Coordinates of C-alpha atoms in Angstrom, one line a residue:
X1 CA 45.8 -40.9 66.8
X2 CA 42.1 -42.3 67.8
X3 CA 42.5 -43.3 71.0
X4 CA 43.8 -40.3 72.3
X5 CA 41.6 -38.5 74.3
X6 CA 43.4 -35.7 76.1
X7 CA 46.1 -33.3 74.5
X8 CA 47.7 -31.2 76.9
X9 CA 50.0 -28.0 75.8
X10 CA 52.4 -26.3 77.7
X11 CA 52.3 -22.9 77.1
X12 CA 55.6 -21.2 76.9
X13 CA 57.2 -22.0 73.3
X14 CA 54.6 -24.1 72.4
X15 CA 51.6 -21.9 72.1
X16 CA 53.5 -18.3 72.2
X17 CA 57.3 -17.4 71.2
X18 CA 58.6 -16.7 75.0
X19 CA 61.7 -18.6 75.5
X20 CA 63.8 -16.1 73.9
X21 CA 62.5 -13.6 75.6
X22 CA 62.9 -15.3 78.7
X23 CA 66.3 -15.8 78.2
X24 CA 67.4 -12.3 76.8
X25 CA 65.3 -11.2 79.9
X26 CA 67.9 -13.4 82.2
X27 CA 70.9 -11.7 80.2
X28 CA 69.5 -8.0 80.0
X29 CA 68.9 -8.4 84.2
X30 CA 72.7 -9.9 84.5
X31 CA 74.3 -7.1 82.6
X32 CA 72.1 -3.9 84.1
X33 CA 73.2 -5.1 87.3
X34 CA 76.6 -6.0 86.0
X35 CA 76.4 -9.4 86.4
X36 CA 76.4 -10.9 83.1
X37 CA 80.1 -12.1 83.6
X38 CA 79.3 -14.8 86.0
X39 CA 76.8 -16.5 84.2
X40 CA 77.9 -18.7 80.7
X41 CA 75.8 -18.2 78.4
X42 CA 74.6 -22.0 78.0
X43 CA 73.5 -22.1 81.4
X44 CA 70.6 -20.3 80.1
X45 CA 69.2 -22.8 77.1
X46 CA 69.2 -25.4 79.9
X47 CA 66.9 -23.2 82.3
X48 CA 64.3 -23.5 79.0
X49 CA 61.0 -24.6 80.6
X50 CA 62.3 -25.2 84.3
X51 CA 60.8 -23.8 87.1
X52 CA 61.6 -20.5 89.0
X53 CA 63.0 -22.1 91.7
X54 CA 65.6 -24.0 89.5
X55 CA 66.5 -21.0 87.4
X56 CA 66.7 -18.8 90.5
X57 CA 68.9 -21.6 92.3
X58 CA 71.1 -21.8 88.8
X59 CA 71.7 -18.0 88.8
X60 CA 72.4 -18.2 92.5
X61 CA 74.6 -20.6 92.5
X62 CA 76.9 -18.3 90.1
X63 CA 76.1 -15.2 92.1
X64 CA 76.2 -16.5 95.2
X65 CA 74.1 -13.5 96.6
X66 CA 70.3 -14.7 97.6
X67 CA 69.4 -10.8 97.6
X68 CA 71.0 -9.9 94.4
X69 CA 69.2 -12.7 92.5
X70 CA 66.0 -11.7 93.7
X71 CA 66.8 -8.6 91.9
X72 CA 67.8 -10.3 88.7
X73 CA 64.2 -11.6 89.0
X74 CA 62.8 -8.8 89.7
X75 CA 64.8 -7.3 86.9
X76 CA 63.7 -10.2 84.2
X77 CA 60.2 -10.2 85.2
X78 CA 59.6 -6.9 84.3
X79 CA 61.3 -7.0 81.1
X80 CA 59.0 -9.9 80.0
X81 CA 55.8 -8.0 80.9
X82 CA 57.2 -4.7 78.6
X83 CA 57.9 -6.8 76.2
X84 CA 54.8 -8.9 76.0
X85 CA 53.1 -5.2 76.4
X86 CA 54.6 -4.2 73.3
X87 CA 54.3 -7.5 71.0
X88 CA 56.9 -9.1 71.6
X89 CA 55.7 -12.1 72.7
X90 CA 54.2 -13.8 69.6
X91 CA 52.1 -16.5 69.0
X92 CA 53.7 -19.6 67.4
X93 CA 52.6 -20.6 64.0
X94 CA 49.2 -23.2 63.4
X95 CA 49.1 -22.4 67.1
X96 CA 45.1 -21.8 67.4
X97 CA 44.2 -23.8 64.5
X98 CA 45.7 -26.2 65.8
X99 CA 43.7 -25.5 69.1
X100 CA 40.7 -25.2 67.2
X101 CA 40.8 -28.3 65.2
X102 CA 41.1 -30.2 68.5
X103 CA 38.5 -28.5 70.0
X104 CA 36.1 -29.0 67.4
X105 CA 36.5 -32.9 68.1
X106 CA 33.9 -34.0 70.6
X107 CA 35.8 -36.8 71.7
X108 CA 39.0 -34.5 72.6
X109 CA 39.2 -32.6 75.9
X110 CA 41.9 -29.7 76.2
X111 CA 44.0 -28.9 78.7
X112 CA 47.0 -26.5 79.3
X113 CA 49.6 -27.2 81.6
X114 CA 52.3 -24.8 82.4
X115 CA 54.8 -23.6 84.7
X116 CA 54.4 -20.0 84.3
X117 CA 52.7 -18.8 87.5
X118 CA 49.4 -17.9 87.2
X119 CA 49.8 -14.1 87.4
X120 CA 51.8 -13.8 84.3
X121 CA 50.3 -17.0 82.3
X122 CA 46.6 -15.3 82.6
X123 CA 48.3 -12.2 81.0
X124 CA 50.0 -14.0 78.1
X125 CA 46.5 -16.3 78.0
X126 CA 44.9 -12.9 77.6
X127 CA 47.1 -10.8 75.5
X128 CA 46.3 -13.8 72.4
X129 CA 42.7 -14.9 74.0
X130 CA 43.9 -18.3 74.2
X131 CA 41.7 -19.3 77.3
X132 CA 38.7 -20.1 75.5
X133 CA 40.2 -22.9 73.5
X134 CA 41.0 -25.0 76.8
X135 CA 38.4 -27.1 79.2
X136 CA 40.9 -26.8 82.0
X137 CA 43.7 -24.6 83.1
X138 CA 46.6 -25.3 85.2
X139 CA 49.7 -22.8 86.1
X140 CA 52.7 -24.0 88.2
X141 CA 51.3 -22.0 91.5
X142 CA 48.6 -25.2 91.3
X143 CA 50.5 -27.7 91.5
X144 CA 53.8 -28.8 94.7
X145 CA 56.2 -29.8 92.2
X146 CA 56.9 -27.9 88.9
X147 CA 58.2 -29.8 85.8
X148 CA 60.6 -31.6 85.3
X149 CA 58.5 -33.3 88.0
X150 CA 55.2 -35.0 86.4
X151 CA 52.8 -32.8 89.1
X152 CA 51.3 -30.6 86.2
X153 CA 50.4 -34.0 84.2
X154 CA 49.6 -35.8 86.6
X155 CA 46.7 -33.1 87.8
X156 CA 45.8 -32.9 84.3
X157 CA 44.9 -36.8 83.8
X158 CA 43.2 -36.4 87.0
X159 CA 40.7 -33.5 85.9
X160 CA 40.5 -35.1 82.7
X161 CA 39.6 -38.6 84.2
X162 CA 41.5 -40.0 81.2
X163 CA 43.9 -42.3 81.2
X164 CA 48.1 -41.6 80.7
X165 CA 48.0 -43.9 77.2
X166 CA 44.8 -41.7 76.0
X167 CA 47.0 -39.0 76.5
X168 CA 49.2 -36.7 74.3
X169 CA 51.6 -33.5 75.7
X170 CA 52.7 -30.9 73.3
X171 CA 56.2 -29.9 74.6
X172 CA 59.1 -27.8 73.9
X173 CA 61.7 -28.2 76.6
X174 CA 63.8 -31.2 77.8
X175 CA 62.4 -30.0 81.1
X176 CA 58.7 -30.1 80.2
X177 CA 59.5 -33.5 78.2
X178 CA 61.0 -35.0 81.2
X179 CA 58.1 -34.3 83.1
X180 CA 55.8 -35.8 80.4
X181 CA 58.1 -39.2 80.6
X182 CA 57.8 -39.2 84.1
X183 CA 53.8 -39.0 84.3
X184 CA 53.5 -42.3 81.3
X185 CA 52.4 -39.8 78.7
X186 CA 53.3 -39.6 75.0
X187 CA 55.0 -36.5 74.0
X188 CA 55.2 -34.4 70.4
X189 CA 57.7 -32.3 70.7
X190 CA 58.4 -29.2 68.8
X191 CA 61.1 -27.4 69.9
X192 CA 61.1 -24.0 69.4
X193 CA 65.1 -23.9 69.3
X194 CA 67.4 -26.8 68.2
X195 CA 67.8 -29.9 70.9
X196 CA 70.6 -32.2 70.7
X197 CA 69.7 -35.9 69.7
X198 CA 71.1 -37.3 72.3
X199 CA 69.0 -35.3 74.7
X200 CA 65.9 -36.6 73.0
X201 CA 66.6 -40.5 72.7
X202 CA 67.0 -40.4 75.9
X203 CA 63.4 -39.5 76.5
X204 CA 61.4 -42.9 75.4
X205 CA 57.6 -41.5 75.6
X206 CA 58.8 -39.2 72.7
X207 CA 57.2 -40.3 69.7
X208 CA 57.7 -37.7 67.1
X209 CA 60.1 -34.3 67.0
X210 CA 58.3 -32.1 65.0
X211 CA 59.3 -28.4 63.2
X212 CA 55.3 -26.5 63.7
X213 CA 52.2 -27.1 65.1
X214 CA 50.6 -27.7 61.6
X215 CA 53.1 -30.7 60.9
X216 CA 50.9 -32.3 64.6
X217 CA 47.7 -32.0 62.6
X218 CA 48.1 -35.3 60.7
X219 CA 48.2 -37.0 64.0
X220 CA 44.9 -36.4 64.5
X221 CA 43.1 -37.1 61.1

C-alpha cells in the first residue's frame, strides 16, 4: 500500500479493548437504576462506535425520561473511568507496533480520529502513552458532526493535506466504517466483535476485514 500516505485510527476497539466495556457500562447503569428491562440487549452492539448523542437518544427513546438518561450517563461514564483506573481497558494486540512501524516511515503521517470526547480520550491516550505515536489528534468535541457522519475524516485529510485515495482508516464499528465511506476513504476493518456480512458488503470503501492489527502490517511492506 505505496501510495498511501495517511492512516488514520479510531481509537476505541481499534487501539484499546473499550467496547465491551462500554457496553457492560450501558447495562450495569440500566440495572442499578432498574432499568435494564427496557432496553434489549442488541440495541447495545449497534450503539458500538456512535456518538453520545445517538446512544443517549437510543436509551431515551426506551426510557422515555430525558432526566433519567442523563443519569444512565452519568452512571456509565463513571464506570468506564473505574474501570480503565483499574486495567481494564486494555490495549489491543500489535496495537503500538503497529503504530510504530508506521511511524517509522517518513512518507506516512498519523492521525487519530475518534469520537470519544476529549476529556476521556486524553485519559485512555494517557493511561497506554499512545499520544506520541500520532502527528495529529482529533476527539469528537472537535469536530459538528460525529461519525457516522464523515466530519472526523474529513478534518483529518484537511490537517494532513493528503488526499481521500492516499488515505487509509483503521476502523471497528459499522458506525465508524460508515463514516469512512462517506468521507472517499479506504477502510481496514478489524472488528473487535463479530459483524454480520451483510453489514459489511454494504460498505464499498472496505477493502479488507481483518482479525489483528499485525495481519494490517503486510499492507504496508
Amino acid at each position: 500500500m505505496k501510495e498511501k500516505r495517511l492512516a488514520i485510527f479510531d481509537m476505541d476497539g481499534i487501539l484499546v479493548s473499550s467496547e465491551h466495556v462500554y457496553a457492560s457500562g450501558w447495562q450495569y447503569a440500566l440495572k442499578s437504576l432498574g432499568l435494564d428491562h427496557l432496553v434489549p440487549s442488541e440495541e447495545l452492539f449497534y450503539m458500538r462506535g456512535a456518538s453520545s448523542a445517538s446512544n443517549l437518544a437510543t436509551i431515551n427513546r426506551y426510557v422515555n425520561d430525558w432526566s433519567l438518561t442523563q443519569q444512565v450517563k452519568a452512571v456509565r461514564d463513571q464506570y468506564f473511568i473505574d474501570e480503565l483506573n483499574v486495567g481494564h481497558v486494555p490495549l489491543l494486540p500489535y496495537a503500538k507496533e503497529l503504530l510504530a512501524y508506521l511511524q517509522a516511515k517518513p512518507d506516512i503521517q498519523l492521525i487519530l480520529a475518534s469520537n470519544t470526547p476529549s476529556n476521556r480520550g486524553q485519559l485512555i491516550l494517557a493511561k497506554h502513552d499512545l499520544a506520541k505515536y500520532f502527528d495529529q489528534i482529533i476527539m469528537g468535541d472537535h469536530v459538528e458532526n460525529l461519525k457516522p457522519a464523515p466530519d472526523i475524516y474529513l478534518k483529518a485529510l484537511k490537517l494532513a493535506q493528503v488526499p481521500a485515495e492516499q488515505a487509509i482508516i483503521f476502523e471497528d464499528s459499522l458506525t465508524g466504517a460508515t463514516a469512512g465511506k462517506n468521507a472517499h476513504i479506504d477502510i481496514l476493518l478489524v472488528p473487535e466483535e463479530p459483524i454480520p456480512d451483510e453489514d459489511i458488503a454494504k460498505n464499498d470503501k472496505i477493502i479488507a476485514v481483518l482479525d489483528t492489527l499485525e495481519d494490517a502490517l503486510a499492507y504496508f511492506d
